Structure formats: structure tokens, C-alpha cells
Amino acid sequence: MTRHERRDLRNGLLFASPYIAGFLLFTLYPVVASLYYSFCQYNVVRPPAWIGWENYYALFFDDPQFWKSLYNTLYFTAFSVPLGLVFSIGLAMLLNQKVRGMSVYRTVFFLPTIVPIVASSVLWLWVLNPESGLINGMLRQIGIEGPGWIASEHWSKPSLILMSLWGVGGAMVIFLAGLAEVPQTLYEAADIDGASRWMKFRHVTVPMLTPTILFNLVMGLINSLQYFTQVYVMTGGKGTPVDSTMFYPLYLYRNSFYYLRMGYASAMAWLLFLVILAATLALLVSSKRWVHYHGE
Amino acid sequence: MANKRTRAYSRAKWLPHVFLVIASLLFAAPFLWMLSTSFKPESRIFPQPGKPPQWLPTTEKTDESGRRMITCQDQPGVELRVEENGMHVLLVGGKELRVWPEDFDIQQQFGLHWQNYADAFLRMNFLLNLRNTLFICVSCALGCIASSSLVAYSFARIPWRGRNAMFVLVLATMMLPYQVTLIPMFAVFSKLGWVGTFKPLILPAFFGVPFYIFLLRQFFMGIPQDLSAAARIDGCSEFGIFWRIILPLSKPALATTGLFVFLFEWGDFLNPLVYLQDDRQYTLAVALQQFQSAHESLWGPLMAMSTVITLPILILFFLTQKTFIQGITLTGLKG
């Protein structure tokens, strides 16, 4: 190592030292501790007691609520992520047409994403109110008696999916930037070949957007598997009615801070981590087949 | 033929507008409904049977002597008094009528019912909650800018062995769900006796936050290397380059970081919920949730409080719109 390289190494580590310390204190230690707790009976007050695989065994074979909460979260993810992608691409395509007032529309679509989640959840609780809410009030005007939305066992998850679509503005802004990067020459070439609008969308726009789609897909997946605050606020932390909104992170939170089963909750956290890791890796591996990078 | 083409062309022009107008109305409706509800008196918040949802907030119309103006069987009049059995005595067309409340309407005029805001302020420790929130937001923003810019500088501008591996680590930790670290951190902070203080909420921001390290690194990499090289020849230390050259050139990125952290902490719910213990410590977000769970159907004050929490964010957004959108694009695209 030359003197130069040594100096760079020393400076590099020095500048990175806040993160290195933070990583050890706030990431590495808790990750290892949480793995250890997941094999323990632990309630914070008394020291953890090793019980082997019992937490995992109980989760898999003895706890229907665990499966219910996993099902609820996967159900929500399976609908909200793809629908969110379709809507955000659709809005971005509409806004990309150089229409007048574009920045006003963009602002309107984007605003819901910066509203504090507690405020938007309280607001949607009111909008979705079965008797006096805005949506059922409007439906009643055209002679339809709307469902109980968030108060109904069957409509509560679709309500939350609907609410999540109100927040597609963030992904839309990223897609807009992606669209701006598509070289115009590709469209001109497609015009010369006599391509229709649909063919241009399908064979130029979509392939060029695939890196952005991958990014939004991964972020959407990670976020929706951790979807918590909305259900906590809208059901007072209960996951009602009849556990239909008992989402995985909410059940984990209840195990930690209501029942003080921290070991059990740690096991749940690790399973969630593995699910997120597997899903992200699967997407990244599959992306080699469907994501096109510029200049390849 | 030409005619047909122009018609197709103009349809292509206005069709997106139609979609956009409908979509924006759908997106804006919940906001407008929040605002409208926050200004309505209790009697107008719940829809009148058979009437459409009322968008404009109204208040009751009164005559010069303060009597409520009413409509009974399509005739205008005033309300004189309410009798003990619940019947209302009305003066309609010079005659006194005794009717039940559902048999007449109180005349309405456009007006703002500010009482909801007063109620919300009084029922919450509003100023205290605001002060707590601001304290946490500003501390985290400053801590995050200071620490993340140092770390980002290391990854962007110093070619040290192992930095790529460590940068991959930074990106990988963004995938780690907060649930994994929450419980051990809670155990540590409760051992230290810090549960019920702001320390667990603020301290981690001073150790570099992966998302902002990434954002700032993207920005720093775009600054020409020649500037650093020239400064090095002039005998400037590494920290001097960082402090005197890179930071002054990165003001927009630093501002974006501060803004994002501020917004995130303003709306954060889980961490304050876990670590703050009594209502004198609550942030606005937690205070609103507690208020909501205690008074589920006080929609007027609830919407007033939601408006108050949202408004500063909206104002901040409008003031910094350009920085904002650029910041999002920077993190989303250049990965």
C-alpha cells in the first residue's frame, strides 16, 4: 500500500465513522440480538431464557392468528402493489403529454403522499364512514347503498387498497422522470416504421421504463409488507372487524407491546425479514430477464 | 380526409385533459372534504336524510334579534322558542306553529364554524405537542445532514479500499424491516432509562441514515473531481475540501435532505408511539391518534386537527416544490 492509499483509507474510514458506529450500534447489534431473542422467552423485564425453536414451532402450528395476519398482509400486497404500479404509470403517461397545467396536476396527485399518515388515516376513516361518509353519501345519490367499507369484514381490506391508491403520486413522479429519459429518437424511429401509439407504448416506452418499474416494485413490496400505521390508527390497534385488518406488522406490534412476548415477536420479525429478502432477491434475479438498461 | 385528421388530432389533445380533470377531482376530494368538515357545526356534519353530501360549510341564519330563520312547508319564518316536550314554536306568515324538529329546516348561509379548531386546541396540549414535534424534527434534520454528508463524502470522493463493499452494506440495510431492530433497541433504551425521553427518537439520526447517505452520495459524485484535485495541490486537507468546496456546492442536496427528514419526522408515528409515555411528551401525530381513539365521532374537531397537522407540510411543500421533486428523482433514477 502506498502512502497515498494509506492516507485515503484513513480518511475514508474517518469520514465514514459515524455510519460505522451507527451500523454497529443500531443495526448489527439489534439484528443479532433479535435473532437470539427469537429463540428465547423474553419480556424485557426479566432476562431472556433460551427455549430453542419453540417460538417458531408455536407460530407455525399453534397460532391461527399468525396465519391470518400473514394472509391479510399478502392479500393487501398482492393487490395494492400491482394496482399502484398500473395507476402510477397511467398518470405519468397522461402527464407526460405536455398538457397545459401539467405542474398543477402533478402537485394534486403528489400531495396525498406527504400528508402525515395519522392525518390521512383519520380523514379516510371519515370518508369511508358507512352512514355519513363521503363515498356512501355520493353513492346514495345515485341510488346505491354502499358497503360498510372499513367497518365490514369483507370490505375492510379493499378499502385499505383503495386508500393506498390515493398515494400513487410518489411513484408517479419517479415514472415521470423515467419517461423524460426515454430518447426521442426511439419514437422517431418507431414513427418511420409506422408503429401505432399502442405499439410505441408496448415496444418503446415499457422496455425503457423497466428499470424504474423494478425500483418502484421493490420499494412498493417492502413498504406494503410493513404496512402498519394506517391499520393501527383506523382500528385503534385492534385489527378489527374480526381480525380482517390484523396485518402482520400490527400482530407483531401487539405481541411486543401489548402481550410483552418479545421473543415471539422477534421470531415474527425474522420471518418477515426472510420474506422481504426472498421477495427482493427473486425480483432482482428475475430482473435480468425483463429489465433493459440503457446502452445494452 | 384532412378534416378527419384534425378531428382525431384534437381528440388526442383534449382526451388526456378529461382524464386528468376527473383524476384530480378524485385525488383532491378527500382534502376538500376534510377542510369542509372542519368548518361545519355538528348539526351539518352528518348528512340530512335524503340530501347529497354538503361541500360548502354553512352556519345557521338568524334575523336581527338573533332568532333562527327557518323554512316550514316551503314558507320562510323564524323560530320563537323550544318547549319542554321538544316541540319548536315557529312564527310562519304571522301565525304561531308548534312542530317537531324534523318538520322544518333551519335556513343556512355560507359561513365558517371556527369552534372545531378551538375545541381541538383545547382538548389537546396543542402548543406543547407542536413544540415537541418541532424539537424532534429540527434535531433529526440537523443530525442527519451533519452525519450523512460526512459519510456520503467518504463514499463519493475518497477512493479507499473496501468502500464499495461498505456502500453495498448501506444499501442492503435499507431492506431491513424496522421490526427486526425495534425490540432490541427498545430493550437497550429501556435499560438506559431513556424510554419516555426524546433521546431514542433523535440519537440515531446523528449516525448517518442510509437513504440520505445514498442521496447525498449521488449528488457529491456529480461535482467535478478537478475541484478536489486543485484544492489538494494547494495543500487543502480532506476535511477542508469537504467543508470549503463540496458542502457549499451542495446546498440544494443538503436542503433536500433536511426537508425530507423534517417531513418524515413530522408524520412519524411508530417510534414516538413506542418511546413517548405521556401526553405532555407526545408529538402532534401521536396526539391526534390518541384524540381520535378517545373521541371517535367528533368529526369536526378531528378534521380541524388533521387540517392543522397537514397545513404546515403543504405550505412547506409549495415553498420548496422544485427541490422536492428533484430530490425524489435523484434517489429514484440514478440507482
XYZ file of C-alpha atoms in Angstrom:
631
model
C 0.000 0.000 0.000
C 1.445 3.364 -0.973
C 1.423 6.356 1.328
C -1.330 7.768 -0.828
C -3.564 4.724 -0.459
C -2.965 4.604 3.275
C -3.999 8.216 3.627
C -7.142 7.603 1.585
C -8.022 4.568 3.671
C -7.553 6.504 6.907
C -9.599 9.484 5.675
C -12.255 7.269 4.154
C -12.778 5.373 7.385
C -12.697 8.583 9.395
C -15.407 10.211 7.287
C -17.468 7.020 7.309
C -17.020 6.553 11.064
C -20.447 7.903 12.079
C -22.070 5.285 9.884
C -19.701 2.539 11.021
C -20.521 3.299 14.671
C -24.212 3.623 13.850
C -24.174 0.355 11.947
C -22.636 -1.492 14.881
C -24.946 0.107 17.477
C -28.255 0.447 15.655
C -28.119 -2.313 13.048
C -25.659 -5.130 13.681
C -26.231 -5.416 17.425
C -30.060 -5.326 17.199
C -30.112 -7.795 14.296
C -28.005 -10.304 16.208
C -29.904 -9.669 19.455
C -33.236 -10.073 17.726
C -32.139 -13.403 16.225
C -31.120 -14.531 19.718
C -34.385 -13.321 21.302
C -36.350 -15.221 18.677
C -35.120 -18.412 20.354
C -35.957 -17.123 23.830
C -38.814 -16.355 26.100
C -38.363 -12.671 26.746
C -40.483 -9.875 28.217
C -37.825 -7.100 28.660
C -38.289 -7.108 32.440
C -36.616 -10.462 33.047
C -33.534 -11.639 31.120
C -34.201 -13.778 28.038
C -34.495 -17.541 28.643
C -33.445 -19.895 25.826
C -36.283 -22.123 24.576
C -34.897 -23.299 21.230
C -37.289 -23.427 18.272
C -40.421 -23.152 20.430
C -41.441 -19.681 19.212
C -41.192 -20.752 15.588
C -42.961 -24.012 16.320
C -45.801 -22.163 18.070
C -46.108 -19.676 15.216
C -46.367 -22.357 12.555
C -48.519 -24.937 14.322
C -50.326 -23.262 17.223
C -51.294 -19.773 16.165
C -54.096 -19.314 13.627
C -53.876 -15.539 14.145
C -50.325 -15.597 12.801
C -51.509 -17.227 9.560
C -54.466 -14.864 9.381
C -52.194 -11.831 9.718
C -49.791 -13.204 7.098
C -52.715 -13.820 4.758
C -54.060 -10.293 5.295
C -50.702 -8.665 4.562
C -50.086 -10.803 1.465
C -53.632 -10.112 0.218
C -53.067 -6.377 0.615
C -49.647 -6.555 -1.082
C -50.910 -8.692 -3.958
C -53.477 -6.045 -4.892
C -52.049 -2.713 -3.798
C -48.589 -3.113 -5.383
C -49.625 -4.096 -8.950
C -52.608 -1.717 -8.957
C -50.366 1.051 -7.649
C -47.895 0.419 -10.469
C -50.590 0.480 -13.144
C -52.132 3.680 -11.794
C -48.830 5.485 -11.324
C -47.648 4.601 -14.839
C -51.048 5.618 -16.227
C -50.975 9.004 -14.511
C -47.356 9.576 -15.529
C -48.211 8.772 -19.169
C -51.113 11.232 -19.059
C -48.950 13.950 -17.537
C -46.131 13.281 -19.971
C -48.229 14.510 -22.915
C -47.034 18.080 -22.387
C -50.577 19.125 -21.488
C -51.169 22.619 -20.200
C -51.330 22.926 -16.409
C -49.119 19.861 -16.011
C -47.436 21.146 -12.843
C -50.810 21.770 -11.196
C -51.980 18.220 -11.913
C -48.668 16.830 -10.736
C -48.999 18.716 -7.451
C -52.551 17.473 -6.898
C -51.523 13.839 -7.454
C -48.408 14.179 -5.350
C -49.853 15.946 -2.283
C -51.502 12.889 -0.681
C -48.082 11.250 -0.303
C -46.750 13.950 2.018
C -49.771 14.185 4.334
C -48.877 12.731 7.769
C -50.198 9.170 7.754
C -52.110 9.648 11.006
C -53.981 12.605 9.491
C -54.765 10.817 6.232
C -55.926 7.738 8.132
C -58.304 9.761 10.305
C -59.511 11.530 7.168
C -60.189 8.272 5.308
C -61.984 6.865 8.333
C -64.414 9.734 7.856
C -64.544 9.458 4.049
C -65.283 5.713 4.348
C -67.798 6.056 7.217
C -70.708 3.733 6.308
C -73.556 6.050 7.390
C -72.222 9.585 6.998
C -69.079 9.223 4.903
C -68.410 10.975 1.621
C -68.271 7.871 -0.580
C -71.512 6.297 0.638
C -73.162 9.724 0.607
C -72.266 10.088 -3.080
C -73.324 6.516 -3.881
C -76.680 7.081 -2.158
C -77.288 9.979 -4.543
C -77.222 7.584 -7.477
C -79.342 5.048 -5.642
C -76.644 2.671 -4.448
C -76.397 1.678 -0.790
C -72.637 1.385 -0.349
C -70.913 -1.297 1.704
C -69.646 -0.834 5.268
C -66.112 -0.267 3.914
C -63.610 -0.270 6.751
C -66.309 -1.403 9.216
C -67.137 -4.507 7.196
C -65.236 -7.762 7.470
C -65.337 -8.260 3.699
C -64.687 -4.705 2.568
C -62.028 -3.600 5.039
C -59.042 -4.813 3.001
C -60.404 -3.497 -0.322
C -60.955 -0.160 1.500
C -57.306 -0.048 2.511
C -56.232 -0.956 -1.034
C -58.383 1.876 -2.370
C -56.838 4.212 0.167
C -53.337 3.113 -0.835
C -54.068 4.106 -4.442
C -54.575 7.671 -3.225
C -50.828 7.588 -2.542
C -49.533 6.632 -6.013
C -48.194 10.166 -6.568
C -44.723 9.332 -5.258
C -44.191 6.509 -7.746
C -45.781 8.682 -10.445
C -43.132 11.389 -10.005
C -40.387 8.779 -10.398
C -42.054 7.387 -13.529
C -42.324 10.906 -14.949
C -38.578 11.302 -14.536
C -38.105 7.886 -16.161
C -40.262 8.908 -19.113
C -38.219 12.076 -19.568
C -35.102 9.931 -20.023
C -36.503 7.903 -22.933
C -34.622 9.166 -26.030
C -36.955 10.850 -28.528
C -35.023 9.235 -31.384
C -36.550 5.864 -30.490
C -40.043 7.254 -31.010
C -38.983 8.881 -34.263
C -37.570 5.581 -35.485
C -40.829 3.853 -34.497
C -42.792 6.506 -36.417
C -40.770 5.804 -39.544
C -41.558 2.121 -39.159
C -45.263 3.077 -38.977
C -45.796 1.970 -35.360
C -49.169 2.713 -33.742
C -49.458 4.503 -30.398
C -50.034 1.203 -28.618
C -47.033 -0.407 -30.331
C -44.852 2.529 -29.311
C -46.054 2.188 -25.710
C -45.567 -1.569 -25.683
C -42.244 -1.768 -27.519
C -40.516 1.520 -26.684
C -41.940 3.081 -23.508
C -42.402 -0.041 -21.394
C -38.956 -1.560 -22.097
C -37.276 1.775 -21.458
C -39.204 2.141 -18.180
C -38.323 -1.314 -16.841
C -35.502 -0.083 -14.536
C -37.953 2.394 -12.975
C -40.622 -0.310 -12.748
C -38.161 -2.557 -10.914
C -37.286 0.223 -8.459
C -40.921 1.050 -7.706
C -41.834 -2.631 -7.494
C -39.147 -3.339 -4.896
C -39.971 -0.227 -2.852
C -43.723 -0.920 -3.071
C -43.247 -4.502 -1.970
C -41.035 -3.622 1.001
C -43.391 -0.860 2.126
C -46.602 -2.808 1.814
C -45.214 -5.839 3.678
C -44.539 -3.386 6.555
C -47.884 -1.581 6.281
C -48.751 -0.646 9.878
C -49.652 2.932 10.821
C -52.846 3.124 8.756
C -54.380 -0.019 10.260
C -53.216 0.917 13.733
C -54.897 4.319 13.552
C -58.030 3.173 11.738
C -58.775 0.255 14.059
C -57.357 1.643 17.297
C -54.623 -1.031 17.158
C -57.206 -3.855 17.192
C -57.193 -5.081 13.577
C -60.979 -5.231 13.572
C -63.540 -6.251 12.323
C -62.965 -9.940 13.106
C -59.201 -9.724 12.529
C -59.798 -8.761 8.906
C -57.249 -5.938 9.203
C -54.937 -7.739 11.618
C -51.922 -7.163 9.392
C -48.655 -8.920 10.074
C -46.781 -5.861 11.472
C -49.770 -4.994 13.661
C -49.896 -8.508 15.122
C -46.146 -8.285 15.685
C -46.577 -4.941 17.462
C -49.347 -6.358 19.653
C -47.188 -9.317 20.612
C -44.335 -6.985 21.554
C -46.055 -4.174 23.393
C -49.496 -5.478 24.430
C -48.646 -9.044 25.457
C -44.906 -8.390 26.060
C -43.980 -11.556 24.145
C -40.805 -10.028 22.772
C -39.174 -13.332 21.885
C -42.236 -14.439 19.957
C -42.388 -11.061 18.203
C -38.683 -11.299 17.340
C -39.329 -14.627 15.649
C -42.107 -12.932 13.649
C -39.758 -10.085 12.737
C -37.166 -12.539 11.439
C -39.726 -14.394 9.361
C -40.828 -11.055 7.882
C -37.215 -10.196 7.132
C -36.738 -13.515 5.339
C -39.898 -12.979 3.299
C -38.765 -9.488 2.271
C -35.273 -10.742 1.464
C -36.589 -13.649 -0.615
C -39.068 -11.464 -2.496
C -36.464 -8.769 -3.228
C -33.851 -11.274 -4.361
C -36.408 -13.047 -6.553
C -37.255 -9.722 -8.196
C -33.603 -8.797 -8.691
C -32.746 -12.184 -10.159
C -35.764 -12.189 -12.447
C -34.961 -8.626 -13.475
C -32.092 -9.923 -15.625
C -34.763 -11.340 -17.922
C -37.071 -8.363 -18.146
C -35.238 -5.173 -17.210
C -33.456 -3.331 -20.038
C -30.720 -0.898 -19.152
C -29.814 1.942 -21.489
C -26.955 1.216 -23.798
C -27.161 -2.567 -23.546
C -59.632 13.275 -45.091
C -57.924 16.387 -43.749
C -60.977 17.085 -41.651
C -60.916 13.605 -40.176
C -57.292 14.006 -39.242
C -57.753 17.314 -37.465
C -60.644 15.847 -35.554
C -58.561 12.871 -34.462
C -55.766 15.260 -33.576
C -57.942 17.460 -31.418
C -59.402 14.429 -29.685
C -55.888 13.348 -28.822
C -55.424 16.837 -27.374
C -58.438 17.007 -25.090
C -58.846 13.381 -24.105
C -55.895 13.419 -21.653
C -57.348 16.586 -20.139
C -60.659 14.891 -19.451
C -58.933 12.009 -17.665
C -56.670 14.387 -15.765
C -59.519 16.600 -14.573
C -61.525 13.612 -13.347
C -58.478 12.085 -11.659
C -57.511 15.351 -9.958
C -61.048 15.784 -8.635
C -60.896 12.284 -7.165
C -57.495 12.994 -5.606
C -58.499 16.393 -4.239
C -61.925 15.328 -2.926
C -60.722 13.882 0.410
C -58.741 17.089 1.104
C -61.706 19.305 0.323
C -63.942 17.081 2.434
C -61.530 17.378 5.352
C -61.444 21.155 5.049
C -65.203 21.427 4.624
C -65.975 19.172 7.607
C -63.539 21.073 9.806
C -65.627 24.231 9.320
C -69.071 22.717 9.859
C -71.133 22.798 13.047
C -72.121 19.418 14.477
C -75.633 19.710 13.024
C -74.309 19.957 9.470
C -71.538 17.366 9.651
C -73.886 14.421 9.425
C -75.833 14.456 6.171
C -79.509 15.369 6.244
C -81.609 12.317 5.297
C -82.014 12.153 1.517
C -79.744 15.134 0.842
C -76.415 14.944 -1.010
C -73.161 15.436 0.932
C -72.785 19.153 1.613
C -69.496 20.542 0.293
C -69.719 24.163 1.408
C -69.712 24.670 5.157
C -72.741 26.638 6.348
C -73.926 28.213 9.538
C -77.453 28.961 10.727
C -79.089 32.131 9.503
C -80.516 34.431 12.178
C -82.542 37.627 11.987
C -81.654 40.974 13.624
C -82.900 39.884 17.019
C -80.876 36.647 16.925
C -83.781 34.297 16.198
C -83.052 31.321 13.926
C -84.593 31.678 10.463
C -86.404 28.571 9.295
C -88.384 27.148 6.404
C -91.578 25.254 7.166
C -93.664 23.759 4.338
C -91.753 25.941 1.853
C -92.610 29.105 3.761
C -89.982 31.233 5.494
C -90.300 32.117 9.178
C -88.426 32.366 12.454
C -88.140 30.132 15.487
C -89.523 31.673 18.697
C -88.672 29.101 21.353
C -88.416 25.404 22.165
C -90.945 23.902 24.539
C -90.155 21.426 27.254
C -91.644 18.499 25.334
C -89.180 19.173 22.486
C -91.625 20.902 20.128
C -90.456 24.075 18.436
C -92.640 27.162 18.310
C -92.350 28.884 14.947
C -93.660 32.131 13.531
C -94.631 31.485 9.912
C -96.630 34.032 7.897
C -97.788 35.811 11.085
C -99.054 32.598 12.714
C -97.544 30.595 15.554
C -96.964 26.906 14.775
C -95.927 24.070 17.056
C -93.900 21.460 15.153
C -91.341 18.687 15.739
C -87.742 19.397 14.688
C -87.924 17.043 11.679
C -90.840 19.011 10.187
C -88.905 22.198 9.424
C -85.465 23.224 8.131
C -83.165 25.837 9.604
C -82.056 28.286 6.918
C -78.355 28.083 6.153
C -75.845 30.524 4.784
C -72.204 30.078 3.812
C -70.074 30.512 6.921
C -67.103 29.060 8.738
C -67.590 27.414 12.099
C -64.215 28.041 13.790
C -65.295 26.388 17.020
C -63.934 22.995 15.858
C -60.427 24.445 15.783
C -60.812 25.950 19.245
C -62.172 22.627 20.560
C -59.294 20.675 19.094
C -56.718 23.065 20.558
C -58.330 22.926 23.993
C -58.705 19.156 24.099
C -55.090 18.560 23.104
C -51.945 20.044 24.599
C -51.544 21.627 21.225
C -48.691 24.069 21.778
C -46.734 21.567 23.800
C -47.247 18.858 21.184
C -46.173 21.292 18.483
C -43.036 22.220 20.403
C -42.126 18.545 20.920
C -42.648 17.820 17.239
C -40.562 20.777 16.100
C -37.790 19.913 18.513
C -37.585 16.336 17.234
C -37.890 17.362 13.569
C -35.180 20.023 13.713
C -32.744 17.945 15.798
C -33.113 14.963 13.480
C -32.747 17.127 10.364
C -29.543 18.752 11.636
C -28.096 15.477 12.907
C -28.888 13.676 9.705
C -27.393 16.393 7.471
C -24.196 16.547 9.522
C -23.594 12.813 9.756
C -24.912 11.666 6.373
C -22.921 14.268 4.438
C -19.669 13.132 6.060
C -20.359 9.507 5.248
C -21.563 10.308 1.741
C -18.350 12.257 1.139
C -16.339 9.204 2.075
C -18.268 7.026 -0.392
C -18.323 9.584 -3.198
C -14.956 11.323 -3.102
C -12.336 9.220 -1.309
C -11.138 6.083 -3.151
C -10.438 3.820 -0.175
C -10.156 0.092 -0.273
C -13.393 -1.602 0.803
C -15.618 1.375 0.243
C -17.705 -0.364 -2.426
C -18.341 -3.303 -0.152
C -19.410 -0.962 2.600
C -21.639 1.008 0.267
C -23.406 -2.220 -0.690
C -23.906 -2.762 3.042
C -25.529 0.676 3.336
C -27.922 -0.169 0.517
C -28.641 -3.619 1.939
C -29.613 -2.232 5.349
C -32.337 -0.186 3.668
C -34.096 -3.513 3.072
C -34.004 -4.445 6.734
C -37.527 -4.124 8.163
C -37.700 -1.862 11.246
C -39.457 -4.676 13.106
C -36.160 -6.574 13.364
C -34.290 -3.804 15.171
C -37.231 -2.368 17.122
C -37.341 -4.831 20.005
C -33.602 -4.972 20.851
C -33.386 -1.181 20.572
C -36.357 -0.843 22.886
C -34.659 -3.207 25.342
C -31.423 -1.198 25.232
C -33.135 2.183 25.564
C -35.288 0.968 28.435
C -32.179 -0.356 30.241
C -30.596 3.081 29.796
C -33.763 4.620 31.239
C -34.364 6.573 28.042
C -37.894 5.377 27.376
C -40.079 8.411 27.964
C -37.432 10.806 26.633
C -36.722 12.155 23.143
C -33.266 10.543 23.018
C -34.291 7.283 21.297
C -36.022 9.338 18.604
C -33.174 11.759 17.933
C -29.907 9.971 18.628
C -29.910 7.529 15.667
C -30.107 10.462 13.225
C -26.598 11.514 14.261
C -25.061 8.271 12.958
C -25.896 8.589 9.274
C -29.162 7.418 7.697
C -28.725 5.063 4.701
C -31.326 6.698 2.473
C -29.763 10.155 2.848
C -26.212 8.827 2.574
C -27.311 7.420 -0.766
C -28.998 10.653 -1.848
C -26.026 12.849 -0.927
C -23.518 10.443 -2.466
C -25.380 10.686 -5.788
C -25.099 14.458 -5.591
C -21.453 14.595 -4.490
C -20.411 12.285 -7.327
C -21.709 14.819 -9.823
C -19.253 17.512 -8.644
C -16.146 17.630 -10.908
C -13.110 15.848 -9.406
C -10.818 18.641 -10.707
C -12.028 20.916 -7.924
C -10.789 18.498 -5.264
C -7.535 17.892 -7.131
C -6.814 21.620 -7.403
C -7.501 22.121 -3.691
C -5.264 19.179 -2.814
C -2.389 20.738 -4.773
C -2.937 23.921 -2.813
C -2.398 21.877 0.327
C -6.015 21.682 1.454
C -6.821 18.842 3.865
C -9.550 16.303 3.088
C -11.855 17.879 5.653
C -11.058 21.296 4.198
C -12.151 20.107 0.746
C -15.346 18.697 2.236
C -16.072 21.799 4.291
C -14.995 24.596 1.926
C -15.674 23.162 -1.517
C -18.121 20.269 -1.528
C -20.608 21.460 1.103
C -21.063 24.974 -0.324
C -21.681 23.454 -3.759
C -24.223 21.001 -2.336
C -26.650 23.370 -0.671
C -29.648 22.122 -2.726
C -28.948 18.492 -1.802
C -28.437 19.373 1.866
C -31.678 21.334 1.841
C -33.484 18.377 0.281
C -32.130 16.100 2.984
C -33.206 18.457 5.757
C -36.632 18.839 4.189
C -37.200 15.098 3.785
C -36.092 14.328 7.333
C -38.280 17.108 8.690
C -41.324 15.805 6.814
C -40.647 12.220 7.814
C -40.286 13.047 11.497
C -43.310 15.347 11.414
C -45.504 12.453 10.348
C -43.666 9.581 12.045
C -45.936 7.551 14.247
C -44.443 4.228 15.305
C -41.301 5.466 17.078
C -42.999 8.206 19.113
C -45.777 5.705 19.918
C -43.252 3.235 21.289
C -40.973 5.634 23.144
C -43.134 8.514 24.412
C -45.104 7.840 27.548
C -47.432 10.676 28.475
C -49.408 13.278 26.648
C -47.046 16.087 27.615
C -44.348 14.422 25.514
C -46.465 13.446 22.522
C -45.784 14.644 19.030
C -48.704 16.010 17.018
C -49.138 12.732 15.125
C -49.437 10.670 18.303
C -51.621 13.298 19.971
C -54.024 13.230 17.015
C -54.241 9.437 17.153
C -54.888 9.493 20.908
C -57.519 12.187 20.457
C -59.145 10.128 17.710
C -59.320 6.974 19.806
C -60.826 8.898 22.733
C -63.393 10.849 20.695
C -64.231 8.671 17.707
C -67.176 10.621 16.360
C -66.154 14.235 16.977
C -65.535 14.623 13.263
C -65.476 18.424 13.325
C -62.564 18.802 15.766
C -60.881 15.689 14.313
C -60.900 17.169 10.821
C -59.771 20.522 12.214
C -56.799 18.858 13.889
C -55.968 16.836 10.759
C -56.030 20.077 8.781
C -53.748 21.801 11.268
C -51.224 18.954 11.115
C -51.317 18.808 7.328
C -51.235 22.511 6.556
C -47.604 23.269 7.549
C -46.493 20.347 5.378
C -48.440 21.634 2.410
C -47.042 25.144 2.851
C -43.513 23.767 3.145
C -44.105 21.725 0.016
C -45.332 24.688 -2.016
C -42.344 26.774 -0.924
C -39.846 24.085 -1.873
C -41.606 22.227 -4.658
C -38.709 22.193 -7.079
C -36.124 20.973 -4.567
C -38.591 18.361 -3.527
C -39.320 16.792 -6.886
C -35.620 16.873 -7.791
C -34.757 15.025 -4.590
C -37.238 12.260 -5.278
C -35.992 11.880 -8.815
C -32.383 11.811 -7.680
C -32.948 8.817 -5.424
C -35.327 7.012 -7.746
C -33.430 7.084 -11.003
C -29.729 7.071 -10.611
C -29.531 3.799 -8.653
